[in-house]
Coordinates of C-alpha atoms and ligand atoms in Angstrom, one line a residue:
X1 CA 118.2 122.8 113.2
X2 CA 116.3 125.4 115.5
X3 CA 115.3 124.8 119.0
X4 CA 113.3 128.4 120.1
X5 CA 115.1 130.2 117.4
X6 CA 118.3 129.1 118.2
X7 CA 120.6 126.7 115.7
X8 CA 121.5 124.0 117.5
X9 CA 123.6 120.7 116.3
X10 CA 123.3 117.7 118.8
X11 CA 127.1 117.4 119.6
X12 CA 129.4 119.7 119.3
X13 CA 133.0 120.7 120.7
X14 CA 132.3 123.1 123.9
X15 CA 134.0 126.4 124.0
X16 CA 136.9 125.1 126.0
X17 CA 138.4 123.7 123.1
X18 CA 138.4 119.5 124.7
X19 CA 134.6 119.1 126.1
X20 CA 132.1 117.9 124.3
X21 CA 128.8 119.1 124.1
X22 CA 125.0 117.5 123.7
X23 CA 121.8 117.0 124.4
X24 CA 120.7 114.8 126.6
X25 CA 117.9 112.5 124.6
X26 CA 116.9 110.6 127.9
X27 CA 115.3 113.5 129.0
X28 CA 113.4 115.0 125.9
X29 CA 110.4 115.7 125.1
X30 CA 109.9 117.1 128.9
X31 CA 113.2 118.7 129.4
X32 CA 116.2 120.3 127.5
X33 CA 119.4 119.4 129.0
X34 CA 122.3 120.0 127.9
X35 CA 125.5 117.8 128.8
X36 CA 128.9 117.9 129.4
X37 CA 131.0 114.9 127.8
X38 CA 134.8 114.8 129.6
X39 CA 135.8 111.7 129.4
X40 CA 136.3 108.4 126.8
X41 CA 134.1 106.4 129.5
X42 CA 131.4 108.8 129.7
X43 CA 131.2 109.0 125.6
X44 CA 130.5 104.7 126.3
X45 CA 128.4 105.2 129.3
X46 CA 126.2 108.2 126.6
X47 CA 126.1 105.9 124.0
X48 CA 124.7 102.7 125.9
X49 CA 122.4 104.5 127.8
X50 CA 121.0 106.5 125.0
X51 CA 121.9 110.0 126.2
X52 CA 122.7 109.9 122.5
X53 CA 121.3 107.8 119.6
X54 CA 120.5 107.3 116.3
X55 CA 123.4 105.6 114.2
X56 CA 125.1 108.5 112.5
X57 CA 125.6 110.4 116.4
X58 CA 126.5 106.7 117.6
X59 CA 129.1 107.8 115.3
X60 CA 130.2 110.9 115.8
X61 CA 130.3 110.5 119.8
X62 CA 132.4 107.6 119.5
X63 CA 134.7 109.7 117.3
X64 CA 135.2 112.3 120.3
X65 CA 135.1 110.0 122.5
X66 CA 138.3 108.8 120.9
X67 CA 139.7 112.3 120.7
X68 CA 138.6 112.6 124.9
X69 CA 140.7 108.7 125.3
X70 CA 143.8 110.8 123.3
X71 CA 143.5 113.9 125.3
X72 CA 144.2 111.5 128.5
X73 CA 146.9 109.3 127.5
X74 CA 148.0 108.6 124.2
X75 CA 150.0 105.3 123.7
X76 CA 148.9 102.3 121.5
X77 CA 147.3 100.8 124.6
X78 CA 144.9 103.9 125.4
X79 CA 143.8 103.7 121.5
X80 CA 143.3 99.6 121.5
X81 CA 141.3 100.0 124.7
X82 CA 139.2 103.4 124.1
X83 CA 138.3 101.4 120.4
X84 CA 137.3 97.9 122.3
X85 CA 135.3 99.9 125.2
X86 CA 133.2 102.4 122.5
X87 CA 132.7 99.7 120.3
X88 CA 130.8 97.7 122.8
X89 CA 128.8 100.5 123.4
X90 CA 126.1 99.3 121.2
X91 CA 126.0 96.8 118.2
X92 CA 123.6 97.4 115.8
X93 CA 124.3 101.0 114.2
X94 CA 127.4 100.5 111.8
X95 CA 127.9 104.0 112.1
X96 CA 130.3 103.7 115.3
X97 CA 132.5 100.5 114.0
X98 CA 133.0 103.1 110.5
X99 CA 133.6 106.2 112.9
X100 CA 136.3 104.1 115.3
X101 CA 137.9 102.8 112.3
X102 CA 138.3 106.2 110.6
X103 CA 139.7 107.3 114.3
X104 CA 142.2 105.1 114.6
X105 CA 143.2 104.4 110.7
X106 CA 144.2 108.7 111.3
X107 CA 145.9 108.0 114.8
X108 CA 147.6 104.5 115.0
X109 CA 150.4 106.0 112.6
X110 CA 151.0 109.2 114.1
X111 CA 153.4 109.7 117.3
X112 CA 152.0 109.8 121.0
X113 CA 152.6 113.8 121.5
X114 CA 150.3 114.1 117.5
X115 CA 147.6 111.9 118.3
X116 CA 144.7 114.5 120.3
X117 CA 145.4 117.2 118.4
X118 CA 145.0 114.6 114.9
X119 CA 141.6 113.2 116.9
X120 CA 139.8 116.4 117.2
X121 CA 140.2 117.1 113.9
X122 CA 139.6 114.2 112.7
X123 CA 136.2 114.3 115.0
X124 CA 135.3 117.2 113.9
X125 CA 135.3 116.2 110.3
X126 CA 133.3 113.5 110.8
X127 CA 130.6 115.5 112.3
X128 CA 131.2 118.2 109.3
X129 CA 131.0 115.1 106.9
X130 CA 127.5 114.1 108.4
X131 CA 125.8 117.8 108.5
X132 CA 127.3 117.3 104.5
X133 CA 125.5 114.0 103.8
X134 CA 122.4 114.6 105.4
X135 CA 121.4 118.0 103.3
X136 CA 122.9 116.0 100.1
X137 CA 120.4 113.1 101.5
X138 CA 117.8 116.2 101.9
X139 CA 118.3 117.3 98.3
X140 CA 117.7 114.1 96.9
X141 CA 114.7 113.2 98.6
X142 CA 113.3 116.6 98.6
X143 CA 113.2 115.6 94.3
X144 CA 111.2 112.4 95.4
X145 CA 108.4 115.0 97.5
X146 CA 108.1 117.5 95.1
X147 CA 107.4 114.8 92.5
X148 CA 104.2 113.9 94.5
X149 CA 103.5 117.4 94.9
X150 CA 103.3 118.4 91.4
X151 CA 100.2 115.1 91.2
X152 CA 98.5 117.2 93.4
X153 CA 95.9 119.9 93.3
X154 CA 97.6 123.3 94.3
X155 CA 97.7 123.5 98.5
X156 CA 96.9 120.0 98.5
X157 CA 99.5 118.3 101.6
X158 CA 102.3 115.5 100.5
X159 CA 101.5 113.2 103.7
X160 CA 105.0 111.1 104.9
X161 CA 105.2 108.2 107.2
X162 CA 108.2 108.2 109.4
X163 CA 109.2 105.6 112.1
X164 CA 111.7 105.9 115.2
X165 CA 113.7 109.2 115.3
X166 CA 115.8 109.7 111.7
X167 CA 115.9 113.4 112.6
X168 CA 118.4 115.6 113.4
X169 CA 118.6 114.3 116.8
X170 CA 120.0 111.1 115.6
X171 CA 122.6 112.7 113.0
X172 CA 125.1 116.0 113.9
X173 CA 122.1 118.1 111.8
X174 CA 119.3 117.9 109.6
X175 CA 118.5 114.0 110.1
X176 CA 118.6 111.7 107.0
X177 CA 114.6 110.8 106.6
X178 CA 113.9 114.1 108.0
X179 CA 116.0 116.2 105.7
X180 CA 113.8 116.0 103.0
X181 CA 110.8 116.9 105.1
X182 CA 112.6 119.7 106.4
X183 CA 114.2 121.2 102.9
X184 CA 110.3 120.4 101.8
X185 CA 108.7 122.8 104.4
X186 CA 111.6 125.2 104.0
X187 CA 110.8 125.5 100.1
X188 CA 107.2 126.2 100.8
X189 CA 106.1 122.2 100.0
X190 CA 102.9 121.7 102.3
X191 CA 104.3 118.5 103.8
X192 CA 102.3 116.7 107.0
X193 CA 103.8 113.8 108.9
X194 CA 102.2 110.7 110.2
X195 CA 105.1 109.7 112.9
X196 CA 105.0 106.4 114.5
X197 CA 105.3 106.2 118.0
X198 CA 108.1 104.1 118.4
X199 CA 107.7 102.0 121.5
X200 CA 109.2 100.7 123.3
X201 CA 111.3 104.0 123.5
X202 CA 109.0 106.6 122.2
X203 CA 111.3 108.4 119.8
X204 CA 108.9 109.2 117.4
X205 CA 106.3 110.6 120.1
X206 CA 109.4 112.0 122.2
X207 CA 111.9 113.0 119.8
X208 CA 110.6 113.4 116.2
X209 CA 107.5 115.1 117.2
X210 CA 109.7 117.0 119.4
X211 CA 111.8 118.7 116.4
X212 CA 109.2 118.8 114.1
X213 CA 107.1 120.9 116.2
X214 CA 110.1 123.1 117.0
X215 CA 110.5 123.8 113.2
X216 CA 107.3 124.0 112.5
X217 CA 106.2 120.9 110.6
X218 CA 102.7 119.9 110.6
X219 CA 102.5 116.2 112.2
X220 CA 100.3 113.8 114.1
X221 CA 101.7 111.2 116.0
X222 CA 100.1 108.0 115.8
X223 CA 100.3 104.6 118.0
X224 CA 102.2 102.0 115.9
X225 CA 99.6 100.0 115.1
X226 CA 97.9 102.6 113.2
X227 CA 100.4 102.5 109.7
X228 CA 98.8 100.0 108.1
X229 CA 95.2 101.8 108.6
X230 CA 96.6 104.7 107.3
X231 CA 98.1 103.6 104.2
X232 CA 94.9 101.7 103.4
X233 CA 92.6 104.9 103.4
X234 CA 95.5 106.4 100.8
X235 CA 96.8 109.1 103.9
X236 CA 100.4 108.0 102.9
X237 CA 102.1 109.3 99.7
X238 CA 105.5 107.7 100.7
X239 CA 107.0 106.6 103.7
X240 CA 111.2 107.6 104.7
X241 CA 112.5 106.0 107.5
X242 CA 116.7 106.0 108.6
X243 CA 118.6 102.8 108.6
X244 CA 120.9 101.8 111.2
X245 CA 122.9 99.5 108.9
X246 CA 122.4 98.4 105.4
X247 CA 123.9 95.2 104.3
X248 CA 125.7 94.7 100.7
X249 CA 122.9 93.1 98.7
X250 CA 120.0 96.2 100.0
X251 CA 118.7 94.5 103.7
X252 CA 117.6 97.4 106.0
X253 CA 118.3 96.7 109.5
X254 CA 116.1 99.9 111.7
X255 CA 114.0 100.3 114.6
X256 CA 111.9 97.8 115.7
X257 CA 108.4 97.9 113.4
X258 CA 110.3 99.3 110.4
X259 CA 109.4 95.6 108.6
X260 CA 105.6 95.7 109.8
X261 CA 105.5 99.8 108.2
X262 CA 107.5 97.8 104.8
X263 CA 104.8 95.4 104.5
X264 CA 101.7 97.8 104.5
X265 CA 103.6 100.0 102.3
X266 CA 104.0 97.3 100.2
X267 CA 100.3 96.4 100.1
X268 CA 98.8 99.5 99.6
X269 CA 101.6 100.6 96.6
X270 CA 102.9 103.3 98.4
X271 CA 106.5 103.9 97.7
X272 CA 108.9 103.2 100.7
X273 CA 112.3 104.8 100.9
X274 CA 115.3 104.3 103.3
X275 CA 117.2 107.3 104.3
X276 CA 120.7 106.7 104.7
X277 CA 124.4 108.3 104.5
X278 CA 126.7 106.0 103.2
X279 CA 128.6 104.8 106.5
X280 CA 125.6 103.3 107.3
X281 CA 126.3 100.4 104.3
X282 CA 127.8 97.4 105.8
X283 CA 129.5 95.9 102.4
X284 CA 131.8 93.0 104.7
X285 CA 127.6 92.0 105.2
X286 CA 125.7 90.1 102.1
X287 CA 122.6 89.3 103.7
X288 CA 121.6 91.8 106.1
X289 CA 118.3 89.6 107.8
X290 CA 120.8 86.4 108.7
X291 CA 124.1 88.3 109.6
X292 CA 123.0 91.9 111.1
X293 CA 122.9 91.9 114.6
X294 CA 120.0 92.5 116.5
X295 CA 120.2 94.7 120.2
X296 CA 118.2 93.4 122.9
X297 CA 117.9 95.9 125.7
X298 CA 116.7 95.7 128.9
X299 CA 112.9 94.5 129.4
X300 CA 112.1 97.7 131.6
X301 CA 111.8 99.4 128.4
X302 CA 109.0 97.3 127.6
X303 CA 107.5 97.2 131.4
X304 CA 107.7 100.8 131.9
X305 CA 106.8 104.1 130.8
X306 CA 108.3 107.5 131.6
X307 CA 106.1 110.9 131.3
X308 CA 105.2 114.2 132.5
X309 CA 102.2 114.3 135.4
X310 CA 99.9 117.3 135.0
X311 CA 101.0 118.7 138.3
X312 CA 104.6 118.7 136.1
X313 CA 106.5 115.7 137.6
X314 CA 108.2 113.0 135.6
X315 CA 107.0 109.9 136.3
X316 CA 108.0 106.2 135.8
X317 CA 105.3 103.4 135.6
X318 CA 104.7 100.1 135.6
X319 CA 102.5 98.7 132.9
X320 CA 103.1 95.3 132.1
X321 CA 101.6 92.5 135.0
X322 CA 104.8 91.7 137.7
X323 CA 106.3 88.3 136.6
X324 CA 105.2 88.6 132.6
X325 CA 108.3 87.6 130.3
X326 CA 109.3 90.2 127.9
X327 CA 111.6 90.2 124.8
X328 CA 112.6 94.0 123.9
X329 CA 114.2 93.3 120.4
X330 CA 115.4 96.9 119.1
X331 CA 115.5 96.3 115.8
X332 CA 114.5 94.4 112.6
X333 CA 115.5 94.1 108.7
X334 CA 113.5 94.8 106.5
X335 CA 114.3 92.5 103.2
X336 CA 115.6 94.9 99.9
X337 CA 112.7 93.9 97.6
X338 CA 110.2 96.3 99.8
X339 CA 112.4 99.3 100.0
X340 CA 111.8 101.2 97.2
X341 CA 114.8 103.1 96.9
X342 CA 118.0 104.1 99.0
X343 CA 117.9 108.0 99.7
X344 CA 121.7 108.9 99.6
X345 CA 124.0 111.9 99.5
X346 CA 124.5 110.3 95.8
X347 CA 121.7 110.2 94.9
X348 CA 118.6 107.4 95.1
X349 CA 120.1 104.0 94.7
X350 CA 118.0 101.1 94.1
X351 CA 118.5 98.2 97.3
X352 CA 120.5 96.0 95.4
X353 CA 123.9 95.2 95.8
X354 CA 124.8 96.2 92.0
X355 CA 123.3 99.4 92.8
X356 CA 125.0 100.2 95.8
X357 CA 128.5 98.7 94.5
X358 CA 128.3 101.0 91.9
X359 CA 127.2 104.3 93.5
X360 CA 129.8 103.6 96.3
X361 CA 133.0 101.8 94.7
X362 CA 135.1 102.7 97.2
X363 CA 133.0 101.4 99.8
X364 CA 132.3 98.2 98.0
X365 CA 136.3 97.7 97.8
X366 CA 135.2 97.3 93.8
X367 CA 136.7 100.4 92.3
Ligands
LIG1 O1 117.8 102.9 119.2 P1 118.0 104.2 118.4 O2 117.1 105.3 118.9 O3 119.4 104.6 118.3 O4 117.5 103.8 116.9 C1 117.5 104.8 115.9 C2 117.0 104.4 114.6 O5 116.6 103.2 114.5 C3 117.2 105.3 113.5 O6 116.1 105.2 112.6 C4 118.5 105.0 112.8 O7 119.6 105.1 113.7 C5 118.8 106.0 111.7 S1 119.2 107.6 112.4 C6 119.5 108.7 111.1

């Protein structure tokens, strides 16, 4: 998508031909960075810290993080350990275990002197596959939007709920809940959306807001505690969120607050869809609330807040009392029977694990 004009993806392979390129998500909405990626460790060390984030990029990086391990060294030893170190990087997007196992089902058979030159393609496909997906994804949903649209008087706005940051931040490009919304706008749809805050983090305030505004998508941001009020007054026509992981039988494991935004969708009949390519389905998994696993990161996410001073500094602060416990749970799964449907690049699957075994047979290991 476009940053001042500019396309931009959020990783890519730098000019030199090995680097790898991003954006540096720690530091948005206040700053652009770009960032160099050299090394195997450093793709971890992005990852964990959230330099990158968002499932399907968990992804991706990993994958050229694998190609940056080859690049080094490329014995059986290098591959076991650069797998084992990325896939610790974080737990909960399913994206990077299905990215690393791509990598190394392309490189364990190949020769030592085969295996870089074999990863960075094989990277780079990945990321190709995702940009793919995620305008397939768009396609589909973008059906779902102008559905509501034609209900409604001519100029009249389709309103969208989105939580966390599905956007194209957190893919290669377009963003899963966000391609919709962006193929929408693009077609001339008058689409507004309500986008959740997203604390502890702030990737709906900080990074969805971010992009939206740089393409030019109408949006308010609103505090998280706000959904349900604004589903009840009929300002929702549907909410889309992402998915970090979606077990066999339709369980949605996202960000934090997803389940709370489910249940007042749920209330007030408005339709709620899940956003998803498909290595975000977890098929080894039948019942995503009991066996998906949940990150805990580190309370000064929940004690602190980062921003921009009006004298232009960024600031940290303190806003929870000294000595307070905190529990910083990133996620939560929301149960299949209050999603309404599964946006995918095949189309929009209903949560159930018929459903998804038969839109993904090769996935489900059923074909
Ligand atoms: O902790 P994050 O920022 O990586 O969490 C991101 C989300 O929860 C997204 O909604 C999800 O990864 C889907 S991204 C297309």
């Amino acid at each position: 998508m476009k940053v001042d004009g500019q396309h931009f993806r959020s990783i890519w392979l730098e000019p030199d031909g090995w680097s790898v390129g991003a954006i540096d998500q720690r530091r948005l909405p206040h700053e652009f960075i770009i960032t160099r990626i050299t090394t195997a460790e450093e793709a971890g060390e992005g990852i964990r810290s959230m330099l990158v984030r968002g499932a399907p990029l968990i992804g991706a990086t990993a994958a050229y993080g694998m190609a940056l391990a080859m690049r080094a060294e490329a014995s059986d030893t290098t591959l076991e350990r650069a797998y084992r170190m990325l896939i610790e990087s974080r737990p909960t997007a399913i994206n990077l275990k299905w990215a690393l196992d791509e990598m190394q089902r392309a490189l364990a058979p190949l020769p030592a002197s085969a295996r870089a030159e074999a990863a960075y393609a094989r990277a780079r496909e990945i990321a190709d596959e995702d940009v793919a997906i995620n305008r397939d994804i768009g396609r589909h949903g973008l059906g779902l939007i102008e559905k509501i649209a034609a209900t409604k008087r001519p100029g009249d706005v389709v309103n969208v709920l989105t939580h966390c940051n599905a956007g194209w931040l957190a893919t290669v490009d377009w963003g899963t809940a966000t391609s919709p919304i962006y193929q929408a706008h693009d077609r001339g749809v008058r689409v507004h959306v309500w986008v959740d805050e997203t604390r502890p983090r702030n990737q709906g305030a900080s990074l969805t807001a971010w992009e939206l505004g740089h393409h030019g998508v109408p949006h308010t941001v609103i505090p998280d505690n706000t959904g349900g009020h604004v589903m009840q007054h009929r300002m929702v026509d549907l909410a889309i969120v992402g998915t970090d992981r979606v077990a066999a039988n339709g369980d949605v494991c996202n960000k934090i607050g997803t389940y709370l935004k489910a249940l007042a969708a749920h209330d007030n009949g408005v339709p709620f869809y899940v956003a998803l390519p498909s290595p975000t389905i977890d098929f080894s998994i039948d019942d995503g609330i009991r066996q998906i696993p949940i990150e805990q990161r580190a309370a000064s996410e929940v004690t602190h807040l980062t921003g921009r001073t009006s004298d232009g500094r960024i600031e940290t602060v303190r806003v929870v009392p000294e000595g307070s416990q905190v529990a910083n749970f990133g996620f939560d799964v929301t149960p299949a029977r209050l999603v309404t449907g599964l946006i995918t690049e095949r189309g929009v699957v209903r949560a159930d694990r018929a459903a998804l075994a038969s839109a993904f047979p090769e996935r489900a290991g059923v074909s």
